[in-house]
Coordinates of N, CA and C in Angstrom, one line a residue:
X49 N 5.3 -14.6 57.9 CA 4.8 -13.3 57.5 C 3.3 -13.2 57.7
X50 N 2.2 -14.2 56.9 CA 1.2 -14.4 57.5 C 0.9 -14.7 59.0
X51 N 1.3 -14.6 59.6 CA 1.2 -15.1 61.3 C 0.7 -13.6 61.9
X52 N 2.3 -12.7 61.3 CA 2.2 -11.5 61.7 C 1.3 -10.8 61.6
X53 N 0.6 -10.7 60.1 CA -0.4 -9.8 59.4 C -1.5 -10.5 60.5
X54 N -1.5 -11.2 60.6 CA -3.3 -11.7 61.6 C -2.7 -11.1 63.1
X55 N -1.6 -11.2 63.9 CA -1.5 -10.6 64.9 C -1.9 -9.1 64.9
X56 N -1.2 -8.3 64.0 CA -1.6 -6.8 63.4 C -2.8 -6.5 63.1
X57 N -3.4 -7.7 62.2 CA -4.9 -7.5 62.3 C -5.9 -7.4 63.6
X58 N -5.4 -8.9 64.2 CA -6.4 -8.8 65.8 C -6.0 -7.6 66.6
X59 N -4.8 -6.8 66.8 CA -4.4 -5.7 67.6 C -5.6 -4.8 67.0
X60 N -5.0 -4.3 65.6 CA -6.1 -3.2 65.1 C -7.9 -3.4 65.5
X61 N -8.3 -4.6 65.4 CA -10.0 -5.1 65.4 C -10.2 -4.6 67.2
X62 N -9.3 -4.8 68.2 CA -9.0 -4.8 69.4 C -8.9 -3.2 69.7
X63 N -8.6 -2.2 69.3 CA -7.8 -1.1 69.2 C -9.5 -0.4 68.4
X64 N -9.8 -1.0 67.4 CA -11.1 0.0 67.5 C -12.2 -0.2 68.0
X65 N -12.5 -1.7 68.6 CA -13.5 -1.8 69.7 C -13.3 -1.0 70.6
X66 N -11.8 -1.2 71.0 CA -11.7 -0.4 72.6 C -12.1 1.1 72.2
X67 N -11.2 2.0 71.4 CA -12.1 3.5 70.8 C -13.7 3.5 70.7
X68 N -14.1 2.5 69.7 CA -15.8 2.6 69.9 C -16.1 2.7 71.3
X69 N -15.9 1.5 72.1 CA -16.3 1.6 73.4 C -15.9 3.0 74.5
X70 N -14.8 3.6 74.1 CA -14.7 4.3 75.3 C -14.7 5.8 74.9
X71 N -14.7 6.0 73.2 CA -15.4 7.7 72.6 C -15.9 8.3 73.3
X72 N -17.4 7.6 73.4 CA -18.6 8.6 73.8 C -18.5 9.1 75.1
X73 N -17.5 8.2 76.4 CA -17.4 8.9 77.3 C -16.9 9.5 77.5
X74 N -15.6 9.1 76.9 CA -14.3 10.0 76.7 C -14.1 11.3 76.4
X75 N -15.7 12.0 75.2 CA -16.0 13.0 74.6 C -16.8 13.5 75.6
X76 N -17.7 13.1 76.4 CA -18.7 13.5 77.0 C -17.7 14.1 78.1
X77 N -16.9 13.7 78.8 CA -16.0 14.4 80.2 C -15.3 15.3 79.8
X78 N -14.9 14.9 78.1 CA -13.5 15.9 77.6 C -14.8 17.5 77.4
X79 N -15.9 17.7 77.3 CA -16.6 18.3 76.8 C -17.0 19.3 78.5
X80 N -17.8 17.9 79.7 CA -17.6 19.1 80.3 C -16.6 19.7 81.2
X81 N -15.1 19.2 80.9 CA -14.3 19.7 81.6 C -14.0 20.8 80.9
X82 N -13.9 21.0 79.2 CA -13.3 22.4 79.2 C -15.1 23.1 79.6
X83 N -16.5 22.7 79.6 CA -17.0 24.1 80.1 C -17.4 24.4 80.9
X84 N -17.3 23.1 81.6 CA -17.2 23.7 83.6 C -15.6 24.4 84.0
X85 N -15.1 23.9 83.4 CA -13.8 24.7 84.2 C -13.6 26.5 83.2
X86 N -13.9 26.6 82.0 CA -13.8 27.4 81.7 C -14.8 28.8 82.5
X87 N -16.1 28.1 82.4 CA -17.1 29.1 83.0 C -17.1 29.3 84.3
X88 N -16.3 28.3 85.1 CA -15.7 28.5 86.7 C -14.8 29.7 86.5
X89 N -13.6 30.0 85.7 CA -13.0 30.6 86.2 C -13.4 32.1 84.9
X90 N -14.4 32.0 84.6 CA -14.8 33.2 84.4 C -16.3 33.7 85.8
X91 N -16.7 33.0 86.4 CA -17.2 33.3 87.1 C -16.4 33.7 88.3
X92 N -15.6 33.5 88.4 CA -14.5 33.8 89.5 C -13.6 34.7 89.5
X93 N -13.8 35.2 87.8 CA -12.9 36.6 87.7 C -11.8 36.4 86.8
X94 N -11.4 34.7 86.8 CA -10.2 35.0 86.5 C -10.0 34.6 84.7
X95 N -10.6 34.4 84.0 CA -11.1 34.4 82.3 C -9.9 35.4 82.0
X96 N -9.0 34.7 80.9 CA -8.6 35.6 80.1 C -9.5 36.0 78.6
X97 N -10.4 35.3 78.7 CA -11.4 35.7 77.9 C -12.1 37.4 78.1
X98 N -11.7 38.0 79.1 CA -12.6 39.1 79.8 C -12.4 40.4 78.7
X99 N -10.8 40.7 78.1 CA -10.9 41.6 77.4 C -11.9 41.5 75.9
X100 N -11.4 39.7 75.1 CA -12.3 39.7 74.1 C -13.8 39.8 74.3
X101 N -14.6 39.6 75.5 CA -15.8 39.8 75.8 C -16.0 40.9 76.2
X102 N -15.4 42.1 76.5 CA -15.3 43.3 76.8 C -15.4 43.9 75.4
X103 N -15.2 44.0 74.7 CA -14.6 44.2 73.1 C -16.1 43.8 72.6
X104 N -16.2 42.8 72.4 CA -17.2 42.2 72.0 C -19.0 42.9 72.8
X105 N -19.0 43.1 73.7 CA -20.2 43.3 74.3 C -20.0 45.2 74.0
X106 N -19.1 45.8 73.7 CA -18.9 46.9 73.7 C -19.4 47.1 72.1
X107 N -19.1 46.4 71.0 CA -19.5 46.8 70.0 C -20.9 46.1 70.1
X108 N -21.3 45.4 70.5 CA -22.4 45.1 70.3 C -23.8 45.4 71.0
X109 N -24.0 45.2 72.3 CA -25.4 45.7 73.4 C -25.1 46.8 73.6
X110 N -23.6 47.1 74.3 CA -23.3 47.8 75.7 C -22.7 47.5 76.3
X111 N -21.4 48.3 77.4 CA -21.1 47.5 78.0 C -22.1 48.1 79.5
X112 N -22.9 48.4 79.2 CA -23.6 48.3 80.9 C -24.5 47.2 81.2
X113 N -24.3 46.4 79.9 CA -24.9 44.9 80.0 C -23.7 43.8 80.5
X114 N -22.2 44.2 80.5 CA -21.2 43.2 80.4 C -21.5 42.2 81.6
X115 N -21.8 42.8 82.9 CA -22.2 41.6 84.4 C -22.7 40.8 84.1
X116 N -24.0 41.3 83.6 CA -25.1 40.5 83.4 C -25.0 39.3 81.9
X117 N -23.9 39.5 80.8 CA -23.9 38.9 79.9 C -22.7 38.0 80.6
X118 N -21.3 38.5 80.6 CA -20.8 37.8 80.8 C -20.8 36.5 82.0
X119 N -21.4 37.1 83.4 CA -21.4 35.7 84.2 C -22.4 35.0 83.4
X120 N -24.0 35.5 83.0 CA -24.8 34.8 82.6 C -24.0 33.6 81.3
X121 N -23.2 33.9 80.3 CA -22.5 32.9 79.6 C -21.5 32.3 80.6
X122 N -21.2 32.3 81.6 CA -20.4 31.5 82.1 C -21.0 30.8 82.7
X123 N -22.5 30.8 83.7 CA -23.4 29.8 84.1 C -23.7 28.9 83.0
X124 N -23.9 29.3 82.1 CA -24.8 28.7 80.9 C -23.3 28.3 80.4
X125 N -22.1 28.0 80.9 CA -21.2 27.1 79.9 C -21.0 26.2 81.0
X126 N -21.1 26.3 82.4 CA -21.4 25.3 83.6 C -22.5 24.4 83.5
X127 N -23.2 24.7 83.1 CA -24.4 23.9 82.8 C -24.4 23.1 81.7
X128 N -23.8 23.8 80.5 CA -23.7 22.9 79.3 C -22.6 21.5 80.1
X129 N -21.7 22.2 80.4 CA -20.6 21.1 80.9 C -21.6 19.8 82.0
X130 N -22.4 20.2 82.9 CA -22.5 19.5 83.7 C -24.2 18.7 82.6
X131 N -24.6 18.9 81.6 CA -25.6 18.2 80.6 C -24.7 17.2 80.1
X132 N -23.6 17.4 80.3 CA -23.1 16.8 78.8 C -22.3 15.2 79.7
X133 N -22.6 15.7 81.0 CA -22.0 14.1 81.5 C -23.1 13.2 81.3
X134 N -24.6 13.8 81.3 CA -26.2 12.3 81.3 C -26.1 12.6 80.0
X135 N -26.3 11.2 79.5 CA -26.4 11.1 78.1 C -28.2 11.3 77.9
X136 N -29.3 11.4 78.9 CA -30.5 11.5 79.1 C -30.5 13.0 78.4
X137 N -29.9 14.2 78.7 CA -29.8 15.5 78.4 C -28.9 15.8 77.2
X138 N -28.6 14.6 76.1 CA -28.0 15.3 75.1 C -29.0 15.9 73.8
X139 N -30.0 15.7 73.9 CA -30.9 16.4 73.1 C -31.2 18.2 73.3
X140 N -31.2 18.1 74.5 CA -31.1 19.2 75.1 C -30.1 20.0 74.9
X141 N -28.5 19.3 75.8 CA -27.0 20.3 75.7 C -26.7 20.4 74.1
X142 N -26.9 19.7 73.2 CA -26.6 19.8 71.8 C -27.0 21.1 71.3
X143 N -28.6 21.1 70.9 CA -28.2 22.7 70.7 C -28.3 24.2 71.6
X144 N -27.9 23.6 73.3 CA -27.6 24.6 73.6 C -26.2 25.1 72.9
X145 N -24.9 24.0 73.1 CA -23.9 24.2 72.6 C -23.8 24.6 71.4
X146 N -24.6 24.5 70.3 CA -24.2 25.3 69.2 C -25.0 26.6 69.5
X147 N -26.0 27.0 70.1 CA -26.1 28.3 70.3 C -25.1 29.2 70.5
X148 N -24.7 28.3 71.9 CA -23.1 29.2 73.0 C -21.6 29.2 71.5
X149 N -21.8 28.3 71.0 CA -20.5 28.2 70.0 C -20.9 29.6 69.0
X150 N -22.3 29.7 68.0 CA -22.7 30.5 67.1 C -21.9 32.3 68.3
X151 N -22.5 32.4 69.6 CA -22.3 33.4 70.2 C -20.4 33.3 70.6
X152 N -20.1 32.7 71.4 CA -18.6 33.0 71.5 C -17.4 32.5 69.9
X153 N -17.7 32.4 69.2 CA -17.3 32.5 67.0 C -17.7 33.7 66.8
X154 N -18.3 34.7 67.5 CA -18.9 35.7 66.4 C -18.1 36.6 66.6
X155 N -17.1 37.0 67.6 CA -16.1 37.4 67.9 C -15.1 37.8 66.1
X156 N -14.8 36.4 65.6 CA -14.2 36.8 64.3 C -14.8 37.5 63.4
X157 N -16.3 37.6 63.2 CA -17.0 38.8 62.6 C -16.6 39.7 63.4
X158 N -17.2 40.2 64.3 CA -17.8 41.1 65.1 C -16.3 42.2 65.8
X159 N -15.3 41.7 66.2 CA -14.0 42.2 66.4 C -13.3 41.8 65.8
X160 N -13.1 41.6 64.5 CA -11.9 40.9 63.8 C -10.4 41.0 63.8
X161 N -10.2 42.3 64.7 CA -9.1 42.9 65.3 C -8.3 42.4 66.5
X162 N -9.1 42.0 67.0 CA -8.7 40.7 68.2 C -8.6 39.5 67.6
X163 N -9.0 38.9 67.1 CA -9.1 37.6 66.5 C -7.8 37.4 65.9
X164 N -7.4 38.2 64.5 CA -6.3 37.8 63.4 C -5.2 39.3 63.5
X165 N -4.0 38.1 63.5 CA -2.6 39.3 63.3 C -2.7 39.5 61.9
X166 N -3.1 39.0 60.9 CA -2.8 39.5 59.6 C -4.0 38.5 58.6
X167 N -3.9 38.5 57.8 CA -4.9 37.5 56.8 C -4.2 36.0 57.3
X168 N -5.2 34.9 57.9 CA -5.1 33.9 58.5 C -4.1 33.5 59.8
X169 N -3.7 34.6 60.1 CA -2.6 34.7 61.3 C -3.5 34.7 62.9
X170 N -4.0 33.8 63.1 CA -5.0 34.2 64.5 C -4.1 34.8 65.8
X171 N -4.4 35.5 66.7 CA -4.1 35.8 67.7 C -4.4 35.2 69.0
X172 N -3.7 34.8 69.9 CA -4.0 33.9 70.8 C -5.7 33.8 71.0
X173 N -6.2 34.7 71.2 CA -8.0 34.5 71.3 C -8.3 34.1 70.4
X174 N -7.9 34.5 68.9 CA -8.5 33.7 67.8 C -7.9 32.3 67.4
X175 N -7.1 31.8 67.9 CA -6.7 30.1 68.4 C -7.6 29.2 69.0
X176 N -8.1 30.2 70.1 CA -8.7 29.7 71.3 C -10.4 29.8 71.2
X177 N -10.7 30.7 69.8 CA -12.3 30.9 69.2 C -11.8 29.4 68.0
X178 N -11.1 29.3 67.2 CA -10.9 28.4 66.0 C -10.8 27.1 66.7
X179 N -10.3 27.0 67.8 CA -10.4 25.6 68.4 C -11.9 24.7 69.1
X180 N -13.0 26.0 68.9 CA -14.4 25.4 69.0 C -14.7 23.9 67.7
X181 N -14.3 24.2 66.8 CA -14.2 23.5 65.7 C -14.5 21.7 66.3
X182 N -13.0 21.7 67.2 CA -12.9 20.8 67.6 C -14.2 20.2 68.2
X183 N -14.7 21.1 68.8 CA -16.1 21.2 70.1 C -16.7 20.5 69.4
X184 N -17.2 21.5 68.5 CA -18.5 20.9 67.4 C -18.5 19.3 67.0
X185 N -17.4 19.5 66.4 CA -17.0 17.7 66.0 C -17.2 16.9 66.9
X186 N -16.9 17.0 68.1 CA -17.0 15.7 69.3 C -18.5 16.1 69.8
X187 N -18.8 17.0 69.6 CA -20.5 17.3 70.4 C -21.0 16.6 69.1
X188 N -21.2 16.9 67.8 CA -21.4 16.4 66.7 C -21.3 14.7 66.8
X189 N -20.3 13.9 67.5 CA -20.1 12.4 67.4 C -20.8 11.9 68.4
X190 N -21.1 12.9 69.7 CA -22.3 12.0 70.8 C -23.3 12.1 70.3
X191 N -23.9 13.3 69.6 CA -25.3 13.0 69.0 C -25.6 12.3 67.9
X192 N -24.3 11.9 67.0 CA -24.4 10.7 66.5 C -25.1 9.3 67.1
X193 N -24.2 9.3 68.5 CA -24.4 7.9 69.4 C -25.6 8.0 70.2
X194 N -26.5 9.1 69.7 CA -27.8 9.0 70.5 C -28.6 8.0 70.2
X195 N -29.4 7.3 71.2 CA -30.3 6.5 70.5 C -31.4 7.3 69.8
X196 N -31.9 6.5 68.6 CA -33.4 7.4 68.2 C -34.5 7.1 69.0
X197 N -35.1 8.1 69.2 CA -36.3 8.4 69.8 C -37.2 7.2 69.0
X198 N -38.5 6.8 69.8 CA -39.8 5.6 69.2 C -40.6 5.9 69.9
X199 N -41.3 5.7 68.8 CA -42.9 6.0 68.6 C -43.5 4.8 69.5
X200 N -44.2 5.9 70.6 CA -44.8 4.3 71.6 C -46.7 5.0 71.2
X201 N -47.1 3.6 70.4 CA -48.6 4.4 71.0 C -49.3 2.8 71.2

């Protein structure tokens, strides 16, 4: 029985080295694949995001701003995606990404009618606004793994 428990043990010691070791990259591609590929195919027209950003830019600027807001957020979620592969630029993509997060969440203030079928019932776009959460958390665990900045004088 003792034999076992040390086999189980070395597996697990093995099993979170290998996680420690491969997170931060693993977060870093998982990050810019959904926002290169998201802001690709909103630049390309094809976003089902387009009605809740229609909605959204309508209660709020205008929509004779929508061209100019919505590609502009889709460049700027290409770019966050393509920051977030150099770990050189995560001081930078960090709080761009909570910027872009604070702006595409505000949707549940701002149209709440799109967002929820009923009190806590989300609607596919509000699934798909509640699943930033996740974002935050893994953008939140690379800037953990930043190194700290030093003082050279």
């Amino acid at each position: 029985m003792k034999k076992q428990t040390i086999k189980i043990t070395s597996l697990d010691l093995k099993l979170i080295e290998f996680f420690k070791r491969t997170f931060v990259p693993v977060a870093r591609f998982s990050i810019f694949l959904i926002f290169f590929w998201f802001g690709l195919i909103k630049l390309l027209g094809l976003s089902p995001a387009s009605p809740l950003a229609e909605a959204l830019t309508a209660r709020t600027v205008g929509m004779q701003y929508f061209d100019l807001l919505f590609y502009g957020l889709a460049l700027v979620e290409c770019v966050i995606g393509i920051l977030f592969i150099f770990p050189k630029f995560t001081r930078i993509v960090i709080p761009l990404l909570l910027f872009h997060m604070v702006l595409v969440c505000s949707p549940i203030l701002l149209v709440p009618e799109m967002v929820w079928q009923q009190f806590a019932v989300p609607t596919l776009e509000g699934q798909y606004i509640i699943k930033n959460a996740v974002v935050i958390a893994v953008a939140i665990g690379i800037a953990a793994s930043a190194k700290p900045l030093t003082h050279r004088g």
